[in-house]
Coordinates of C-alpha atoms in Angstrom, one line a residue:
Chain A
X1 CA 16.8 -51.8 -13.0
X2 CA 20.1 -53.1 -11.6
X3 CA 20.7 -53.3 -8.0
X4 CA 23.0 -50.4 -8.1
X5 CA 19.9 -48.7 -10.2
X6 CA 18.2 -49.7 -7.5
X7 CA 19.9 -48.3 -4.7
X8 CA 20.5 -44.8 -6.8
X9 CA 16.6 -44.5 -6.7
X10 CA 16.8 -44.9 -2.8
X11 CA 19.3 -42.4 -2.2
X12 CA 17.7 -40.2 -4.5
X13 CA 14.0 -40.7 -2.5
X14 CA 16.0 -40.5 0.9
X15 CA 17.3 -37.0 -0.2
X16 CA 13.7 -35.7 -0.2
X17 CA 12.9 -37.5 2.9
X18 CA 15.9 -36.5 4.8
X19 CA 17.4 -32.9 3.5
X20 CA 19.4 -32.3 6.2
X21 CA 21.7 -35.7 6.5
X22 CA 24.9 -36.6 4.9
X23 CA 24.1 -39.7 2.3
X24 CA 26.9 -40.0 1.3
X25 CA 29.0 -41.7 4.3
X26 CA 25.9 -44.3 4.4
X27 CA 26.8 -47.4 5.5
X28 CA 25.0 -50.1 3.2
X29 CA 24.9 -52.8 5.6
X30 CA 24.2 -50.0 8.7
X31 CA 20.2 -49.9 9.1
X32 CA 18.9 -46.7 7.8
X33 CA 17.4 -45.4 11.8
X34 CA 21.2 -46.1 13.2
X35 CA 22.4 -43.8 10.9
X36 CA 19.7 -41.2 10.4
X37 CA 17.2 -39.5 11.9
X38 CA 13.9 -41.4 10.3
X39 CA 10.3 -42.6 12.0
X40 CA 7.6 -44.2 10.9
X41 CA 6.4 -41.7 8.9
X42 CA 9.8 -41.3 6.6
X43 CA 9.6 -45.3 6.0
X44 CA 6.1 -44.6 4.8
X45 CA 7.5 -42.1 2.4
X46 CA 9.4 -44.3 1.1
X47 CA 6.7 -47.0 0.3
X48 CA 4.8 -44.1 -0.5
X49 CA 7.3 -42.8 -3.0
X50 CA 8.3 -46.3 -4.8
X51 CA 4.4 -46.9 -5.5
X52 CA 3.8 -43.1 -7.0
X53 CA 7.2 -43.8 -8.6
X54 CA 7.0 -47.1 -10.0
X55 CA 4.0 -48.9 -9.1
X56 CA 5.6 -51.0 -6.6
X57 CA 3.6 -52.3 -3.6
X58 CA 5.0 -53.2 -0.4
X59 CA 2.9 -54.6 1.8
X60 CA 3.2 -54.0 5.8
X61 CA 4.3 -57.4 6.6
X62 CA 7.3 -56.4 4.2
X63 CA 8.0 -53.2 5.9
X64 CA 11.3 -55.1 7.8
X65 CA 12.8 -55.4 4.8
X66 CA 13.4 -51.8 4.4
X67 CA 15.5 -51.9 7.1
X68 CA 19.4 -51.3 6.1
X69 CA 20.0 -50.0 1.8
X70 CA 21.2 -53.4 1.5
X71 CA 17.9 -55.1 2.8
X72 CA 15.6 -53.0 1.1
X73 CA 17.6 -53.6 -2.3
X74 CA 17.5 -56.7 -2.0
X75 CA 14.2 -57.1 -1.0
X76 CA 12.8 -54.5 -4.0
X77 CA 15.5 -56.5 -7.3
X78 CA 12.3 -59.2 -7.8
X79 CA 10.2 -56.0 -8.0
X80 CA 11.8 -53.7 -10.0
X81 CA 14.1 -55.5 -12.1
X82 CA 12.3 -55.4 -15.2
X83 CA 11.7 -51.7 -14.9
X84 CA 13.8 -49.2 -17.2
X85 CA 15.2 -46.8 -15.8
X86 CA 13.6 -43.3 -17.5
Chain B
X1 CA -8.2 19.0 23.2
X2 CA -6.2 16.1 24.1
X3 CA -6.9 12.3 25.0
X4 CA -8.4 11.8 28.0
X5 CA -5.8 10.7 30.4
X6 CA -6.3 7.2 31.5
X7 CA -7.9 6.5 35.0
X8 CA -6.1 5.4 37.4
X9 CA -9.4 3.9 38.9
X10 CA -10.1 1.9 35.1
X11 CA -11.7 -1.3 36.5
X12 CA -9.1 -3.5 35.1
X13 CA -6.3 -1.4 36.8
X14 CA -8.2 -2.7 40.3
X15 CA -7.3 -6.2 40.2
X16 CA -4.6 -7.7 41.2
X17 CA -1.8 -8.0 39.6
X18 CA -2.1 -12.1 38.9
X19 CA -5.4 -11.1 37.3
X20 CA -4.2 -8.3 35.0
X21 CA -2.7 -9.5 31.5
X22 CA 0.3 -7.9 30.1
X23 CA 2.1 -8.1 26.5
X24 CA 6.0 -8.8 27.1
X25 CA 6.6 -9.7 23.5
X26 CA 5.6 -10.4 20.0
X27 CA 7.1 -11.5 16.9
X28 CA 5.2 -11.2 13.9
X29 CA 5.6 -11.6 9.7
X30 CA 3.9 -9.5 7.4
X31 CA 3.5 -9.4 3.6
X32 CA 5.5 -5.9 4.4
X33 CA 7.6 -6.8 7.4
X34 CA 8.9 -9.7 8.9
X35 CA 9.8 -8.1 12.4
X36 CA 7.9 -5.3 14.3
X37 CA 10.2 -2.6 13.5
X38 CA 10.3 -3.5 9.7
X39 CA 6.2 -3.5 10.1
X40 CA 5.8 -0.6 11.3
X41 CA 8.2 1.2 9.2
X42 CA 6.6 -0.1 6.3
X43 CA 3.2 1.3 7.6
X44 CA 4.5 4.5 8.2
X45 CA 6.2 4.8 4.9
X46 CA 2.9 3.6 3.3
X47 CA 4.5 0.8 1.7
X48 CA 2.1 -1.9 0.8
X49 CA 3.1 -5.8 1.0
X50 CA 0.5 -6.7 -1.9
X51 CA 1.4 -8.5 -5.2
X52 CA 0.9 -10.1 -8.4
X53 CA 0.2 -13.6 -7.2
X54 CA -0.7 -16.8 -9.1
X55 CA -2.4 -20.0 -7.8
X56 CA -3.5 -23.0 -9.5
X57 CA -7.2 -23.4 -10.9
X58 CA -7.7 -19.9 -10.2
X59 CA -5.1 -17.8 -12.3
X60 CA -4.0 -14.6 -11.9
X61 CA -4.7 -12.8 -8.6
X62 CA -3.6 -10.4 -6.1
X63 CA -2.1 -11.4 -2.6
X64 CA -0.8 -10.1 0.8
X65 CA 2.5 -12.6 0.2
X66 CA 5.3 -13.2 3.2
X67 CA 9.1 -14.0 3.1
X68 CA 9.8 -14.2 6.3
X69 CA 13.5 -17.2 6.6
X70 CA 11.5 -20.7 7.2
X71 CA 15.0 -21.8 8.0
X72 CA 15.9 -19.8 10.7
X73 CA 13.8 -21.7 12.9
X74 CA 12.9 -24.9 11.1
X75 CA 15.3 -27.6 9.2
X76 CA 14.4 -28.8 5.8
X77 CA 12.7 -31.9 7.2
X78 CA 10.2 -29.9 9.3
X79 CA 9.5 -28.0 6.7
X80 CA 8.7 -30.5 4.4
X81 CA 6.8 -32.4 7.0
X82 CA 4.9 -29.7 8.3
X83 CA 2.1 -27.3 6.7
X84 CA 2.7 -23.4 5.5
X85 CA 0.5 -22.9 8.4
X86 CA 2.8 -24.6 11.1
X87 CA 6.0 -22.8 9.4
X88 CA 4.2 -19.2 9.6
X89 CA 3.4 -20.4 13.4
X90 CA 7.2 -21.4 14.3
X91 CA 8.3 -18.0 12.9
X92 CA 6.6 -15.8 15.0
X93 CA 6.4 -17.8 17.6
X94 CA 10.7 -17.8 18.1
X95 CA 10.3 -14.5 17.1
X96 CA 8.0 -13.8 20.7
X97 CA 10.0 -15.4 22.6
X98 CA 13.0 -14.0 21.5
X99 CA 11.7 -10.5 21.8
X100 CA 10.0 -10.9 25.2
X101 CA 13.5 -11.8 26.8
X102 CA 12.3 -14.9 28.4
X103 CA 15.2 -17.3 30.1
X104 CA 14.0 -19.4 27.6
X105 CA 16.0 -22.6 28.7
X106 CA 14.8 -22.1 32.3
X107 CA 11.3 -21.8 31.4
X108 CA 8.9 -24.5 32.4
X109 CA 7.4 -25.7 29.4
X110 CA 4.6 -27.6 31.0
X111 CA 3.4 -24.0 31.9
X112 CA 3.6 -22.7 28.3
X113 CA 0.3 -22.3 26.6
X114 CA -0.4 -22.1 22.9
X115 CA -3.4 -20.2 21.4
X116 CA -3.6 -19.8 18.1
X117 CA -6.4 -18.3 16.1
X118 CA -6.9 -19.5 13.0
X119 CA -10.0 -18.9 10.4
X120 CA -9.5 -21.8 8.8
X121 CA -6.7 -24.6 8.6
X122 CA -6.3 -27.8 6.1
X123 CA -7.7 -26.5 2.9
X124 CA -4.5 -26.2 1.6
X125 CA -3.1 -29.7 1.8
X126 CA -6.6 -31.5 0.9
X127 CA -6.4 -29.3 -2.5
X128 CA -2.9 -30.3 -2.8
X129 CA -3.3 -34.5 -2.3
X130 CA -6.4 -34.1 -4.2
X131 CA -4.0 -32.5 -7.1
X132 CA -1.5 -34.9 -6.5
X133 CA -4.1 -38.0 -6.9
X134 CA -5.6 -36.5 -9.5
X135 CA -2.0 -37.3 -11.7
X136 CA -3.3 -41.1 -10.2
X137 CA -6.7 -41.0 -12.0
X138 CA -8.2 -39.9 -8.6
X139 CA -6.4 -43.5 -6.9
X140 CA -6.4 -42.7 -3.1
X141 CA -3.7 -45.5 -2.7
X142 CA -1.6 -42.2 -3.4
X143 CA -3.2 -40.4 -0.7
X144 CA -0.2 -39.2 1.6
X145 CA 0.0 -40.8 5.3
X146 CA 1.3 -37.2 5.8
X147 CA -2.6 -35.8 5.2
X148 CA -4.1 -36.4 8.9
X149 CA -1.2 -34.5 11.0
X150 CA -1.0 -31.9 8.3
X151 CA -4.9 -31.1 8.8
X152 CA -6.1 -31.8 12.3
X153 CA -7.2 -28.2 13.0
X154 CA -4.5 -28.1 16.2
X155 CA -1.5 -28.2 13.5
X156 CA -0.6 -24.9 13.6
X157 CA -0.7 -25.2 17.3
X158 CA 0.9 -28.0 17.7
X159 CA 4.0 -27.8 15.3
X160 CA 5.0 -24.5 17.5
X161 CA 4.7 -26.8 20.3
X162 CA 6.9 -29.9 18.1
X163 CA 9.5 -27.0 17.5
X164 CA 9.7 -25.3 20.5
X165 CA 9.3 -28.4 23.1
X166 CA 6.1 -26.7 25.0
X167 CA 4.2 -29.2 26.9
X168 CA 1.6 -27.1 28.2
X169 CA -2.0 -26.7 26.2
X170 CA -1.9 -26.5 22.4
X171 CA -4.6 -25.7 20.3
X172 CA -6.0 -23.3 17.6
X173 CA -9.3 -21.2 18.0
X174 CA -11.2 -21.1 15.3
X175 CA -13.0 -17.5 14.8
X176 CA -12.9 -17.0 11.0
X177 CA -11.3 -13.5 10.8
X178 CA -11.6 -12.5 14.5
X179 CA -9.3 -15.2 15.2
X180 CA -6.2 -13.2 15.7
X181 CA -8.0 -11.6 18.4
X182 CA -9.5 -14.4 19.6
X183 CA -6.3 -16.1 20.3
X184 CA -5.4 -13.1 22.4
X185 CA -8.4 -13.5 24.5
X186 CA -8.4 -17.2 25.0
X187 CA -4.8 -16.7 26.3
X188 CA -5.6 -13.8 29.0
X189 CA -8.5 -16.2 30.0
X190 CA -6.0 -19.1 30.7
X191 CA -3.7 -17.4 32.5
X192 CA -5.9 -15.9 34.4
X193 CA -7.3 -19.4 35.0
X194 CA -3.8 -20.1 35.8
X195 CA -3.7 -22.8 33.3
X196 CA -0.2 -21.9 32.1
X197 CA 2.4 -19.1 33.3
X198 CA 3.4 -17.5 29.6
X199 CA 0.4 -17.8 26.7
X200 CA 1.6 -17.9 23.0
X201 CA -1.5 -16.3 21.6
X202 CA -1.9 -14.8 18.2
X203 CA -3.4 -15.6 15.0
X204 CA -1.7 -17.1 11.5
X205 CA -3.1 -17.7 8.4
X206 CA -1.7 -19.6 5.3
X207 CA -4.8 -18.8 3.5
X208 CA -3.1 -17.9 -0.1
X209 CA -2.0 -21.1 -0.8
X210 CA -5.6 -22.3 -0.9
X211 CA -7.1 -21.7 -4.6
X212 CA -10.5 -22.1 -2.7
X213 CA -10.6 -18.8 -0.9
X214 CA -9.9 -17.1 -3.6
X215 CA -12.7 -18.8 -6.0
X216 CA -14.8 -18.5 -3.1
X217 CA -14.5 -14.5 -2.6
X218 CA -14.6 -14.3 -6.0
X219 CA -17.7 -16.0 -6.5
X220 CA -19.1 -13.8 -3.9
X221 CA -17.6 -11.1 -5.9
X222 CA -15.8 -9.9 -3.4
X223 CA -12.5 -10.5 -4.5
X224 CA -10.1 -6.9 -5.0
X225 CA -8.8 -6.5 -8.7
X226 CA -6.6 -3.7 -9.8
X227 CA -4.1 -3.0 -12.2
X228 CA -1.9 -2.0 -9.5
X229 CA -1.5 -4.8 -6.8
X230 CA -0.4 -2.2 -4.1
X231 CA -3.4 -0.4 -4.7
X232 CA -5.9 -3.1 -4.7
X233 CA -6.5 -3.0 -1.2
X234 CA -8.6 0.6 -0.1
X235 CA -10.9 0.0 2.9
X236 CA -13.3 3.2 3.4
X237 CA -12.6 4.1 -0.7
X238 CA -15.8 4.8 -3.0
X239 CA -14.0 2.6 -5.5
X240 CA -13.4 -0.2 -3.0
X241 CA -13.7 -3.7 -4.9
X242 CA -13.1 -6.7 -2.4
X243 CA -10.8 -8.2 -0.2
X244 CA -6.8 -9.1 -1.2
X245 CA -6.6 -12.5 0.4
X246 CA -3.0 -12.1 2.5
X247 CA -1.0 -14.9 4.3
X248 CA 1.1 -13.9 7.7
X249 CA 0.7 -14.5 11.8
X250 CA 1.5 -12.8 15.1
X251 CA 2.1 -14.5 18.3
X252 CA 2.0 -12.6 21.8
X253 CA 3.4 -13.5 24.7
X254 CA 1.3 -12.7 27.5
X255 CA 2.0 -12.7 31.2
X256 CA 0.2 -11.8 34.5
X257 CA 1.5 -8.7 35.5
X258 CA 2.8 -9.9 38.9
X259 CA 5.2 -12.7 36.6
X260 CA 5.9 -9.6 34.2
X261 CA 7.6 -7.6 36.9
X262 CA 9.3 -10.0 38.7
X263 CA 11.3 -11.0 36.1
X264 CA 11.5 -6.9 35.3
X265 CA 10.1 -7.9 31.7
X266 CA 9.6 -4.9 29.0
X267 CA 5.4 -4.6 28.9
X268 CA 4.8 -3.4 25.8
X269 CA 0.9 -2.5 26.5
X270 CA -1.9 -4.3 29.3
X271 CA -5.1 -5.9 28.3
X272 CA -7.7 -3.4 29.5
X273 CA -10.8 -5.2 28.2
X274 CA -12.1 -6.8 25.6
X275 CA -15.4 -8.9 23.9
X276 CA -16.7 -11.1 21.6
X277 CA -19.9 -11.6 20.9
X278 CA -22.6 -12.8 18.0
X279 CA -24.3 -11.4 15.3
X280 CA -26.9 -14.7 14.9
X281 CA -28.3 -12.6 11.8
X282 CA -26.5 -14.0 8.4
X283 CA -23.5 -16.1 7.5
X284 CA -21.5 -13.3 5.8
X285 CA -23.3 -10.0 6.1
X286 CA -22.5 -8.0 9.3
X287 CA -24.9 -6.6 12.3
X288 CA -23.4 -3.3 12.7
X289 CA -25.5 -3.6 16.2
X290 CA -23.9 -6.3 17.6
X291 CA -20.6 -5.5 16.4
X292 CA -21.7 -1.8 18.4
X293 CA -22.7 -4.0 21.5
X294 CA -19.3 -5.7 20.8
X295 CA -17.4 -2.7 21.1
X296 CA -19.7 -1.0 24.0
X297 CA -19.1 -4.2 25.9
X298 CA -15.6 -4.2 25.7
X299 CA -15.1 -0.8 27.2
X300 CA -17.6 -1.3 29.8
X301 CA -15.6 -4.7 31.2
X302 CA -12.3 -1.9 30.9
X303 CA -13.9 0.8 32.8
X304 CA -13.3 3.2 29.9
X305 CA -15.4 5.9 28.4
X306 CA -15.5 6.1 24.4
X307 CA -13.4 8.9 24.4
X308 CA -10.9 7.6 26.0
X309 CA -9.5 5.7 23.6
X310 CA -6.8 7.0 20.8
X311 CA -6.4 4.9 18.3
X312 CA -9.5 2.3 16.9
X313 CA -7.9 -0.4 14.3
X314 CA -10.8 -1.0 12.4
X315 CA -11.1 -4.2 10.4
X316 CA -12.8 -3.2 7.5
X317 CA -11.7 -5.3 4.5
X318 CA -12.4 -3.7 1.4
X319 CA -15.7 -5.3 0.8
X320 CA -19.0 -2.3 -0.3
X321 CA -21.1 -3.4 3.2
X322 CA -18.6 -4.7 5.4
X323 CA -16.9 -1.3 5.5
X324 CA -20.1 1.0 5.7
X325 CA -21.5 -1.3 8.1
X326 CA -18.5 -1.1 10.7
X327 CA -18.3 2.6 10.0
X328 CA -22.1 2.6 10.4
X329 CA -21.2 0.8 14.3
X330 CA -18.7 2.7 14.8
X331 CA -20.2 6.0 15.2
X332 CA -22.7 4.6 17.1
X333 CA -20.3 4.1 19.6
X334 CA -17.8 7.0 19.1
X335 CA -20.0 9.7 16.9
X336 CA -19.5 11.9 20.0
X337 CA -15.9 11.7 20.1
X338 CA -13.4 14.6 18.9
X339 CA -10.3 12.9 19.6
X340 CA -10.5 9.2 18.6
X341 CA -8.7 8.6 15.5
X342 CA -9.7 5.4 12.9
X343 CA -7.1 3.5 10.8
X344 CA -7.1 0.3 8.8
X345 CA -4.0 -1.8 8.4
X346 CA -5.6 -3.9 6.1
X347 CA -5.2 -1.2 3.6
X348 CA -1.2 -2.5 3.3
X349 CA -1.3 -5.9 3.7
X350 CA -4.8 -7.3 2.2
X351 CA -6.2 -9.6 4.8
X352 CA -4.8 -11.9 6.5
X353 CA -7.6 -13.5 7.6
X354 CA -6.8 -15.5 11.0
X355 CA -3.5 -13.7 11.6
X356 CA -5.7 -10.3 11.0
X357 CA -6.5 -9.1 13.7
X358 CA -3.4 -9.7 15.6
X359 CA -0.7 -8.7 13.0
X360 CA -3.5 -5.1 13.0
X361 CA -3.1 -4.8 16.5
X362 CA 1.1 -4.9 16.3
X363 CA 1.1 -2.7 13.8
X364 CA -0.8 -0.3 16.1
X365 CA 1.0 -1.2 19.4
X366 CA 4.1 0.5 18.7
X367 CA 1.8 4.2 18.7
X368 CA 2.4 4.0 22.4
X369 CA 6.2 4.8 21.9
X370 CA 6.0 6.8 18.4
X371 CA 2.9 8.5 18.8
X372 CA 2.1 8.5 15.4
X373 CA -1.6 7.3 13.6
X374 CA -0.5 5.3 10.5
X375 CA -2.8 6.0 7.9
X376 CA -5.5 4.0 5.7
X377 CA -4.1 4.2 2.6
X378 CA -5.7 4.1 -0.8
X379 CA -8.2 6.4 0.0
X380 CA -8.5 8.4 -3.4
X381 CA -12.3 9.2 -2.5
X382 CA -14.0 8.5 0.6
X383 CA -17.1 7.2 0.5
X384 CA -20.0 9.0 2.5
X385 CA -20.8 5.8 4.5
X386 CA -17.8 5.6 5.5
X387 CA -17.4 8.8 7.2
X388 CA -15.6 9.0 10.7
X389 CA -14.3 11.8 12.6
X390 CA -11.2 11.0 13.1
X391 CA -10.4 8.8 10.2
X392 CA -6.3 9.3 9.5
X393 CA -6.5 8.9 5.6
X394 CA -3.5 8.5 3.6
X395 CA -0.7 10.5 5.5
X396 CA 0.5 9.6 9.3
X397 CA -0.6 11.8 12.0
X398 CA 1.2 12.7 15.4
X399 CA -0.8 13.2 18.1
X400 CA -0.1 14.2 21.6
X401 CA -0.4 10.9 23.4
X402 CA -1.7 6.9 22.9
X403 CA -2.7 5.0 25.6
X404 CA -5.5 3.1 24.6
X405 CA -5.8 1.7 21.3
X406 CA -8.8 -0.5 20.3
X407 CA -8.5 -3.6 17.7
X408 CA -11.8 -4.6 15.9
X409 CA -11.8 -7.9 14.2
X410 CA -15.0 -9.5 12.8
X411 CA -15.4 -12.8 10.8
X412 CA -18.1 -14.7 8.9
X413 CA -21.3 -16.7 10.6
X414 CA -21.7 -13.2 12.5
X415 CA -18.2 -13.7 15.0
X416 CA -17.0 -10.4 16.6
X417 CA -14.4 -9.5 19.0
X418 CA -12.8 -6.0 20.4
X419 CA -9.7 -5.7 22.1
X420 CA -8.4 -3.0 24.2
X421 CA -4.8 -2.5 25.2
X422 CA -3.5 -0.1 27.0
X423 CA -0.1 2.1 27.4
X424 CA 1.7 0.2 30.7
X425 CA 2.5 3.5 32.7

């Protein structure tokens, strides 16, 4: 996957997460709780959806890194770059 | 000969008014009615809320199925957070407290209660996760974080209380199909108690969206089938076959009388007694003694006199001895009685288990303004052990006046519990 690959499947997971916010005027470099209404719980969905998804593990210590769309990519291109895209 | 007039010396007419219990509101959804007024039209118009239904594992079925608008009350993200159980909760529970007319803003919410009878709760989202790991080759990794707060048994309770921002007591009461009436009781007690100053008390159930209820009845063989789904459901009938397994919930709010009138609140009927009790005899067969003690206890704590009451909502479910059984109680109780008339709601809607016995007694309640007995419908036959004087079968009947109306609602492991509400004069 490429980072913008990436970052489509993130938008796509934070749709089911959060139905009722406006993705579109996301700010990349914003962190995801500044700009929408998430907890704990919605960051474990999205670990929880990129393991049932692709396999990918993200261990707690990691969780930080999901903190802004441009972390979290970053973060997840050594894990999912060889992945296709189905 | 008419009703018996109610006496004004009825015990619970003697206490005070910050120990008598009054209904100022209810909202309510219904496989045939998602308000009150829809309810009890549908009742009187004999129009049933029972369908074609489907459910995984099991197959084809028959179920009581709601459509009340999740949304009006709940965002997407609550609802996907939350359980069928805590949406059917949220519903009925705006519903109440728009229709009690409640200063809603003004309220103290640290003095709201929440009482919510359930018969069972987290069956449904342990059969989905399982489902969903199953596509993992049974991996729990894929177990969702989400399970826990979707299953504690206080959810339903507790996601009225996340939606509504009450900070008083939450919790469910668990009293298999005498719930709904059970979370009635438990919220007189606690205002009476004066552990809150309004009780949210009713009964939900999300119950057809677990495939193990209906394998279990079915197993039991005492799941309905028919080829027509509105038909399925005929308490009292000779060719009665089971139990259509219905979803739906009814939330009350309660008040002491002396809150009810200072605010000049609409009191839609008074608690004038009511019971629970035990069979202790079998884990699904009924005692018709007990459930007779039941009753007879009941109107001794209201003062009243088996005559006197109108209307009894009986909660037979379709099921050969259930039925006969509560019949069989019944006229032990009211076999001298010329006036008492006997319906069964469950006749419309199938059963909705934890949400039962309250959504019976609503449908019931509004007899006090129209004066008119709905019917047990689906009566093509009546069976001999089912005989009751009194028993409105199949078409509505006026009669001169309601002022008592008594709600039977039994559940498995031998739980029983009576209501009595009476006509605020």
């Amino acid at each position: 996957m490429t980072n913008e690959e990436i970052r489509e499947e993130i938008i796509d997971i934070l749709q089911d997460i959060a139905p009722d916010e406006d993705l579109d005027s996301l700010e990349d470099d914003q962190s995801f709780r500044e700009q929408l209404e998430m907890d704990s719980m919605d960051f474990l969905d999205i670990v929880m959806e990129l393991r049932k998804r692709h396999r990918v593990q993200i261990p707690e210590e990691d969780y930080p890194h999901l903190n802004s769309m441009t972390s979290t990519v970053t973060y997840l291109e050594p894990k999912m770059r060889d992945i296709v895209r189905s | 000969m008419i009703a018996a007039e109610s006496s004004p010396s009825a015990t619970f007419q003697r206490l005070p008014d910050d120990q008598r219990i009054v209904i100022t509101g209810l909202g309510l959804t219904a496989p045939n009615g998602n308000d009150w007024t829809a309810f009890r039209q549908a009742l009187l118009e004999g129009r049933s809320g029972v369908q074609a239904y489907k459910i995984r594992y099991f197959g084809d079925t028959l179920a009581g199925i709601c459509d009340f608008e999740a949304k009006r009350y709940q965002p997407r993200k609550e609802l996907r957070r939350g359980t069928r159980a805590g949406s059917i909760g949220i519903y009925v529970a705006n519903e109440a407290v728009g229709h009690s007319g409640l200063d809603w803003q003004n309220v103290d919410k640290a003095r709201v209660g929440i009482y919510i009878g359930v018969t069972e709760h987290g069956n449904v989202e342990t059969e989905n996760e399982i489902h969903e790991i199953k596509g993992y080759d049974y991996n729990t990794d894929f177990w969702s974080h989400h399970h826990n707060p979707r299953t504690v048994a206080n959810n339903p309770a507790g996601e009225i209380a996340l939606n509504l921002g009450i900070t008083g007591p939450h919790y469910t009461i668990g009293a298999a199909c005498a719930a709904g009436n059970a979370g009635l009781i438990q919220g007189a007690q606690q205002l009476r108690l004066n552990e809150c100053d309004v009780a949210l008390a009713g009964g939900i159930s999300e119950s057809i969206h677990t495939f193990g209820i209906f394998a279990g009845f079915n197993s039991q063989n005492a799941l309905a089938q028919h080829p027509e789904p509105a038909r399925a459901s005929r308490p009292f009938d000779l060719k009665r076959n089971g139990i259509v397994v219905a979803e739906g919930g009814c939330a009350y709010i309660l008040e002491r009388l002396s809150d009810a009138k200072r605010r000049g609140a609409e009191i839609i009927g008074e608690l004038a007694g009511y019971a629970m009790n035990t069979d202790a005899t079998d884990f699904v067969l009924p005692n018709p003694e007990r459930q007779a003690e039941c009753v007879q206890l009941a109107l001794k704590r209201a003062g009243l006199q088996p005559e006197q009451i109108d209307i009894v909502s009986t909660h037979a479910t379709g099921t050969n001895s259930g039925d006969s059984q509560e019949c069989l109680a019944l006229r032990t109780v009211f076999g001298n009685c010329t006036t008492v008339r006997f319906n069964n709601t469950k006749s419309y809607i199938g059963h909705a288990m934890g949400a039962a016995g309250a959504l019976e007694l609503a449908g019931n309640l509004a007899a006090f303004r129209d004066r008119v007995v709905h019917p047990t419908i689906n009566v093509d036959q009546l069976d001999p052990a089912c005989q009751l004087n009194g028993l409105v079968l199949n078409q509505p009947q006026e009669v001169p006046q309601v002022n008592y109306i008594l709600n039977n609602s039994f559940g498995m492991l031998g739980i029983n519990s009576v209501v009595i509400i009476h006509r605020y004069l």
